[in-house]
Tab-separated table of C-alpha atoms in Angstrom:
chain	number	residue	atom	x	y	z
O	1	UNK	CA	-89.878	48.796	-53.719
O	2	UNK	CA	-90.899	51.701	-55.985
O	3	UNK	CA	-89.446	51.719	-59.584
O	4	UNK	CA	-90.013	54.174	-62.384
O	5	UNK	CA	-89.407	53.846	-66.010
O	6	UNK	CA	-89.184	56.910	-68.730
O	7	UNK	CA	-89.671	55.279	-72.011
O	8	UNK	CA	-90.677	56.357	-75.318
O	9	UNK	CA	-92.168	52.634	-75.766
O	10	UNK	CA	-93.863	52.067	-71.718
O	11	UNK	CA	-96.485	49.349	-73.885
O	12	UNK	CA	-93.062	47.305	-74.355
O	13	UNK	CA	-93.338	46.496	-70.047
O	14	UNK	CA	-96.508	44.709	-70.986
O	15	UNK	CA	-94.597	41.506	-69.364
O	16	UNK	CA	-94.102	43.042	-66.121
O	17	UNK	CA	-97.961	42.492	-65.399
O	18	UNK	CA	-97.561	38.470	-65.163
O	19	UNK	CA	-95.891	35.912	-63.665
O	20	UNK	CA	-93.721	36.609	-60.436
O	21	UNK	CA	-93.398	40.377	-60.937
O	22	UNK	CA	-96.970	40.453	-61.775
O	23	UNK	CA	-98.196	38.718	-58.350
O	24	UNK	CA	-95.559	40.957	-56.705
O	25	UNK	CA	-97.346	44.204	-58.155
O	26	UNK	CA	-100.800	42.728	-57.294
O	27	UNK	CA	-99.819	41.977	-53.231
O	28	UNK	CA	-97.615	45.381	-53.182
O	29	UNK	CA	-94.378	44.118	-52.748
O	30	UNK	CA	-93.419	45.906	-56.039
O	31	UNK	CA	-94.820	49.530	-57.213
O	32	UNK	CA	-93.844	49.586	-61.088
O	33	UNK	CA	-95.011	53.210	-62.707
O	34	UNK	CA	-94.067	54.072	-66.847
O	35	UNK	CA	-94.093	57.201	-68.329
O	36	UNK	CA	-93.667	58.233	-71.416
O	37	UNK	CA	-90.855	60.337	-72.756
O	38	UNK	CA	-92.988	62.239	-75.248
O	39	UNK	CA	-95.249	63.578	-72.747
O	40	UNK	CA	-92.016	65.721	-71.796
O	41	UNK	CA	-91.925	67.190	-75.944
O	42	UNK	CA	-92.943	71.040	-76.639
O	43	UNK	CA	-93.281	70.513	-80.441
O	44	UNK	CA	-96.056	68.770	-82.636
O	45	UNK	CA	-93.844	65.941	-83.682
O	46	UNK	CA	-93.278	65.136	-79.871
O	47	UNK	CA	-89.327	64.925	-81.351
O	48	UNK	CA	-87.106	63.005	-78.801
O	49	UNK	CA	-84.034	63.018	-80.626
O	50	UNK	CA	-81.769	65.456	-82.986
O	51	UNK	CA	-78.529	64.660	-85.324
O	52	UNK	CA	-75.191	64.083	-83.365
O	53	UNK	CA	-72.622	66.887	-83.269
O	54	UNK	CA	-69.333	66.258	-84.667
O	55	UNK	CA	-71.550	63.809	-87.520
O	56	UNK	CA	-71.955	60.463	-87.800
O	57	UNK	CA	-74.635	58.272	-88.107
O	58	UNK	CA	-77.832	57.530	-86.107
O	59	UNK	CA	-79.473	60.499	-83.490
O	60	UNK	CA	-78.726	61.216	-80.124
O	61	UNK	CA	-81.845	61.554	-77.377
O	62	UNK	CA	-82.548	65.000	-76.424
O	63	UNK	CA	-81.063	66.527	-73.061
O	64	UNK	CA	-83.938	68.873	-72.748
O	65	UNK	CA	-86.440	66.320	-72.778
O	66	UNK	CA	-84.618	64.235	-70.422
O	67	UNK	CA	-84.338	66.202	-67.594
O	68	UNK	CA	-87.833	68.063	-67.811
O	69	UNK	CA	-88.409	63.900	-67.345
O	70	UNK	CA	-86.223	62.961	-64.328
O	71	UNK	CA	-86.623	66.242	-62.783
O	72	UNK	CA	-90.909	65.209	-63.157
O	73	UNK	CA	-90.565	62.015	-61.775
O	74	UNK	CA	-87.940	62.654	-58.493
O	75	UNK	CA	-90.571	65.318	-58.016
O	76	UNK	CA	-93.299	63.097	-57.783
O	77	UNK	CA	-91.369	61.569	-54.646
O	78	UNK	CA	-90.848	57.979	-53.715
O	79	UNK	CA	-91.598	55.799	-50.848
O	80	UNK	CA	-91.807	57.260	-47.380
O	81	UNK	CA	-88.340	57.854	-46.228
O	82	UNK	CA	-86.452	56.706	-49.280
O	83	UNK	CA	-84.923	60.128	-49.892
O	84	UNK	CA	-84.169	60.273	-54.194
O	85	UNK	CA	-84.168	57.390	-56.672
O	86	UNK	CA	-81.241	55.460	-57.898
O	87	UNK	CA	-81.040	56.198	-61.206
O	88	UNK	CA	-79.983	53.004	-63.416
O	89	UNK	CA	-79.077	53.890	-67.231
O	90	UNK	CA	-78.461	50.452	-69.644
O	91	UNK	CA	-76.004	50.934	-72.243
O	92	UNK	CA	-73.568	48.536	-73.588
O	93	UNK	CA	-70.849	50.897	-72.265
O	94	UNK	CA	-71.632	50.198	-68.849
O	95	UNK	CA	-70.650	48.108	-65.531
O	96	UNK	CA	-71.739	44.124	-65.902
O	97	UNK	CA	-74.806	43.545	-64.294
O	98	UNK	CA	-74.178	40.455	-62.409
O	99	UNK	CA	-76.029	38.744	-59.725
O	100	UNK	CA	-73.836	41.134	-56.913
O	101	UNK	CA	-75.069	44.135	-58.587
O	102	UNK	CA	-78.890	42.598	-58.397
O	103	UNK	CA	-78.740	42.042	-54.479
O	104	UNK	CA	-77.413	45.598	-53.959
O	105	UNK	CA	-79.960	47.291	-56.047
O	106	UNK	CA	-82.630	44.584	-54.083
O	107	UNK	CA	-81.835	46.084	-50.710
O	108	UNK	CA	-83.117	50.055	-52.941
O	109	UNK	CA	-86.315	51.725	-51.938
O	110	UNK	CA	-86.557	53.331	-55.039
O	111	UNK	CA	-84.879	53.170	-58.562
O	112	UNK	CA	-85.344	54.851	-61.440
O	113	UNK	CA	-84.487	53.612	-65.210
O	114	UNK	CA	-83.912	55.519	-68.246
O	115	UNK	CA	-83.635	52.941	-71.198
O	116	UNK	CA	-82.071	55.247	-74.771
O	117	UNK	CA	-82.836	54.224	-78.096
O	118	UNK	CA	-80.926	55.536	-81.051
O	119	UNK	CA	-77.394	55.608	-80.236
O	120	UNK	CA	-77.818	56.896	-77.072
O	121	UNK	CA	-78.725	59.984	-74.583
O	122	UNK	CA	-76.632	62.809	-74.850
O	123	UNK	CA	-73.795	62.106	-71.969
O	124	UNK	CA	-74.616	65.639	-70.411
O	125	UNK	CA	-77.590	63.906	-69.013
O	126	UNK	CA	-75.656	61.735	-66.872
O	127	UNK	CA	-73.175	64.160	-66.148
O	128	UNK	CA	-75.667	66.279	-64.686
O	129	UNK	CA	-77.644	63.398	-62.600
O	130	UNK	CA	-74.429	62.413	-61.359
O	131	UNK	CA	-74.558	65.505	-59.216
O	132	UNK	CA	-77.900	65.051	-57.584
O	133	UNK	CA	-78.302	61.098	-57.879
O	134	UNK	CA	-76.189	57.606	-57.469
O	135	UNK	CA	-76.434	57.221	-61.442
O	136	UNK	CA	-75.013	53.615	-62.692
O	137	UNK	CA	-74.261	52.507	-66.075
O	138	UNK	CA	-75.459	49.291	-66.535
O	139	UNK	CA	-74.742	46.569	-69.382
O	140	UNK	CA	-76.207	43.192	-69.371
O	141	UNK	CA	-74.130	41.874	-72.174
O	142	UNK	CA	-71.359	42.224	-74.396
O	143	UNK	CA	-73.708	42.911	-77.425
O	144	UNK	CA	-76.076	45.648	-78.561
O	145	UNK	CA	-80.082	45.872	-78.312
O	146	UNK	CA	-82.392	48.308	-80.274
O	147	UNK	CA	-83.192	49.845	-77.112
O	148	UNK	CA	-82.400	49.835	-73.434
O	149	UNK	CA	-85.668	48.577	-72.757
O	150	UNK	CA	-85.209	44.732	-72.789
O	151	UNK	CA	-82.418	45.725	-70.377
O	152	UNK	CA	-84.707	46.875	-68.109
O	153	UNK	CA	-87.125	44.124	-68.091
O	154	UNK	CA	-84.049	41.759	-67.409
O	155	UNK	CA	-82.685	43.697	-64.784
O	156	UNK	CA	-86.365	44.494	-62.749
O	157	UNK	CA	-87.212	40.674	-63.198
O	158	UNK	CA	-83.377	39.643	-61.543
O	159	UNK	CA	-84.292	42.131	-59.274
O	160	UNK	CA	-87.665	41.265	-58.247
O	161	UNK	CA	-87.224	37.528	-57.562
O	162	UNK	CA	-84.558	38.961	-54.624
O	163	UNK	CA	-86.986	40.870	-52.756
O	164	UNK	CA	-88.589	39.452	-49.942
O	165	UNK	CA	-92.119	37.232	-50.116
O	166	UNK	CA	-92.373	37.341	-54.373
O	167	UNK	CA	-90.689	33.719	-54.210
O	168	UNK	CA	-92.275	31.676	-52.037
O	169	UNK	CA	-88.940	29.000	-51.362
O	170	UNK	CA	-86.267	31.497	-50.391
O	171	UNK	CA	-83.947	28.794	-50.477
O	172	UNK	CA	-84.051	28.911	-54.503
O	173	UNK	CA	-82.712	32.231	-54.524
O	174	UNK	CA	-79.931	30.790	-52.215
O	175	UNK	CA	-79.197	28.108	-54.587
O	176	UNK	CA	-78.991	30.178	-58.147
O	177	UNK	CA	-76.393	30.078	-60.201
O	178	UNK	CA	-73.803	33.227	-59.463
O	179	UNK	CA	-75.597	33.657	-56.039
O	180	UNK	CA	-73.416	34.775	-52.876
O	181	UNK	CA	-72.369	31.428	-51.161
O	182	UNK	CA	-71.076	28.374	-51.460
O	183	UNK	CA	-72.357	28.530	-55.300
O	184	UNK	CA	-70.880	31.797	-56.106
O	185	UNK	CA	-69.316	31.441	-59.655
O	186	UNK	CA	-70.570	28.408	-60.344
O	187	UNK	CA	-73.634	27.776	-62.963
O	188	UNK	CA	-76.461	25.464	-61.295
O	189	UNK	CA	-75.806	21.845	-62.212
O	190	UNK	CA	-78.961	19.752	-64.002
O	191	UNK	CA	-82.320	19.473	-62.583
O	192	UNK	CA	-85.357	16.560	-62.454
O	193	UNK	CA	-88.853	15.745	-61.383
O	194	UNK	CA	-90.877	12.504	-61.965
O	195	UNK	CA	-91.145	10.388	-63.689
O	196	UNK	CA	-88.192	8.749	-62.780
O	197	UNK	CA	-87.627	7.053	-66.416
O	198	UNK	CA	-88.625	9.237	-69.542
O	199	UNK	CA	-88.276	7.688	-72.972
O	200	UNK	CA	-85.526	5.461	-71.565
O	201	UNK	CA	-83.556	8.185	-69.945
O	202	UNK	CA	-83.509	7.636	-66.100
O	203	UNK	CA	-83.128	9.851	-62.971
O	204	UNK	CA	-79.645	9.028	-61.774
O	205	UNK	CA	-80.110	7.285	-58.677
O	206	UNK	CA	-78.190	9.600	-56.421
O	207	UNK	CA	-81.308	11.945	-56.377
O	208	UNK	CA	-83.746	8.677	-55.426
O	209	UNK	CA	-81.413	7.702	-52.599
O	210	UNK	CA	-82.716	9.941	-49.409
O	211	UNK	CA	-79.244	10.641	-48.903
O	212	UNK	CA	-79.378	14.660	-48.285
O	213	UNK	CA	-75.644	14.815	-48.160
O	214	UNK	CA	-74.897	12.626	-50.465
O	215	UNK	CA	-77.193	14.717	-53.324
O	216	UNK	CA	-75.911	18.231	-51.589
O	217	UNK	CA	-72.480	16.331	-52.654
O	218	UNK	CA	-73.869	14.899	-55.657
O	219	UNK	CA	-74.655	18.540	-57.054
O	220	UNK	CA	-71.836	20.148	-56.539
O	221	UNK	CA	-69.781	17.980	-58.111
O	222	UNK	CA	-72.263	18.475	-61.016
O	223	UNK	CA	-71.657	22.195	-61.247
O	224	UNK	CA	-68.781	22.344	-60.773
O	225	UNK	CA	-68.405	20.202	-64.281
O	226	UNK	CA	-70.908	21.987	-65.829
O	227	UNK	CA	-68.902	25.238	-64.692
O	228	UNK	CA	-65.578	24.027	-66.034
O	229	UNK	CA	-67.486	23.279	-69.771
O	230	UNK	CA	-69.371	25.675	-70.340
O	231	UNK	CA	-67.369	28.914	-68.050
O	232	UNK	CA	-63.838	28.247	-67.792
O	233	UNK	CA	-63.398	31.649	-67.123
O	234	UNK	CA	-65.543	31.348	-63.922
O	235	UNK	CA	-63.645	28.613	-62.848
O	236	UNK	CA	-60.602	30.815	-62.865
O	237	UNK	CA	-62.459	33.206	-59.909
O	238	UNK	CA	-62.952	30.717	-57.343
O	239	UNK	CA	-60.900	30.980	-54.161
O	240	UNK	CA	-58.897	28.018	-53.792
O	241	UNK	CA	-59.528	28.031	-50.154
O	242	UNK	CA	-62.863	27.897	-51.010
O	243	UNK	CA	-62.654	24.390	-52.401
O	244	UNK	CA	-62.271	21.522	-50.379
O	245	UNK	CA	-60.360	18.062	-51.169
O	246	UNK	CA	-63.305	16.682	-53.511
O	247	UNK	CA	-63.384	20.151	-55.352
O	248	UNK	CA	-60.474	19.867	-56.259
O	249	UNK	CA	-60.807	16.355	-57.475
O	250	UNK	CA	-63.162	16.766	-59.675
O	251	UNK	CA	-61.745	19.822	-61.304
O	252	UNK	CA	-58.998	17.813	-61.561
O	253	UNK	CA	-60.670	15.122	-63.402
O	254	UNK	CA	-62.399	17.876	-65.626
O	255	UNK	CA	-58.775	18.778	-66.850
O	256	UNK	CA	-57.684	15.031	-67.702
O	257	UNK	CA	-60.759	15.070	-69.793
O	258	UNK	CA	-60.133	18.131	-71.505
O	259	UNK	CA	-56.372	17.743	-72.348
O	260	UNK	CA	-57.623	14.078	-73.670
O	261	UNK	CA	-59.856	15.256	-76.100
O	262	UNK	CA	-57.600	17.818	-76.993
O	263	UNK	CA	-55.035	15.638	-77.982
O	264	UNK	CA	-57.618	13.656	-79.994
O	265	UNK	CA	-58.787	16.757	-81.973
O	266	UNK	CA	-54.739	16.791	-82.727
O	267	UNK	CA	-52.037	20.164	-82.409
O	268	UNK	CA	-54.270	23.026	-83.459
O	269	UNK	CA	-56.761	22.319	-80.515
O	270	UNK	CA	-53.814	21.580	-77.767
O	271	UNK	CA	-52.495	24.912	-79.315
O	272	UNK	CA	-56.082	26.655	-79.474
């Protein structure tokens, strides 16, 4: 996979040289290129952004230096055969990025990224990729970053774990939280490793047994609790043919405990 990334800050990708993504660069499962933005300026102060018209406050990224950009990089070309990039713009304004949206941008030759800073790009950018390109707007989270760039290193890493030989166990992609599957919607329930007793807390014994169906058993019961605590709303999206008898069991026990120590807390919380 080929990706490209038009920043004004490339040294902020620094982390894309280690760890899995790192490895994957080194063994040329993953071509990562940065550019910077300013080497796209025509004025001394390599200016990048300009006051917004109709006011108000903060600046708005250049058009003009934004497509002199793109229209740079697409013409560099991509991989052999993967025609033009898809171009991925984070902004809090866009799409969730969810584990769905990670496998289908997995299965790209070639993307393209174009994190904003300020309060934005002007929107005639997109407009006018959206005629040439697949553009997405992308949000990772209902919040607001200094920059799209710790967007992108999110979304690249999520991205980069999918693709084929940079995780040696392909089974742990299978078994994420939020993956396609059996798990889908569910967060991953607790993990262990040895020793089996630390500082009086114990492996529960389930996970010592042998018993592969048992623990299979075992761990989905486990996220499906942890699910129910900590995501109600997820809980809400799972097919209820999806769950069998013991699902439903345990979701049902989830609910006695709730509504119990609800009506301990007293009215406001069986109201809240």
């Amino acid at each position: 996979m080929r990706i490209d990334i038009i920043s004004i800050f490339p040294e902020y990708f620094t982390p894309l040289e280690v760890s899995l993504v790192g490895k994957a660069r080194e063994r040329g499962i993953l071509d990562i290129r940065l550019h910077q933005l300013r080497d796209w300026t025509h004025d001394v102060h390599k200016t990048v952004d300009d006051t917004p018209y109709g006011g108000g406050p903060g600046m708005v990224m250049k058009p003009e230096v934004w497509g002199e950009a793109i229209d740079a990089v697409i013409a560099q070309g991509g991989p052999e055969g993967a025609g033009l990039p898809r171009m991925i713009v984070p902004t809090p304004s866009g799409r969730p990025f969810t584990q769905r949206v990670a496998l289908e941008y997995a299965r790209e030759p070639w993307l393209l990224f174009t994190p904003a800073r300020y309060e934005g790009i002007d929107a005639r950018v997109v407009d006018e990729y959206r005629s040439r390109l697949r553009v997405d707007e992308v949000s990772i989270g209902d919040y607001v970053l200094a920059g799209g760039e710790a967007a992108v290193l999110v979304i690249v890493e999520t991205v980069a774990r999918l693709l084929p030989g940079v995780i040696g166990n392909a089974q742990s992609v299978a078994d994420d939280s939020f993956a396609p599957g059996p798990m889908e919607n569910l967060l991953e329930g607790p993990v262990y490793t040895k020793p089996p007793v630390w500082r009086g807390h114990p492996v529960p014994e389930i996970l010592l047994s042998g018993h592969h169906a048992r623990i299979a058993r075992w761990r989905r019961d486990q996220a499906l609790r942890r699910t129910f605590e900590m995501r109600p709303d997820l809980i809400a999206r799972l097919d209820p043919e999806s769950l069998d008898e013991r699902d439903r069991e345990v979701l049902a026990e989830c609910r006695e405990r709730h509504e119990a120590a609800a009506f301990r807390a007293g009215p406001q919380s069986m109201a809240d």
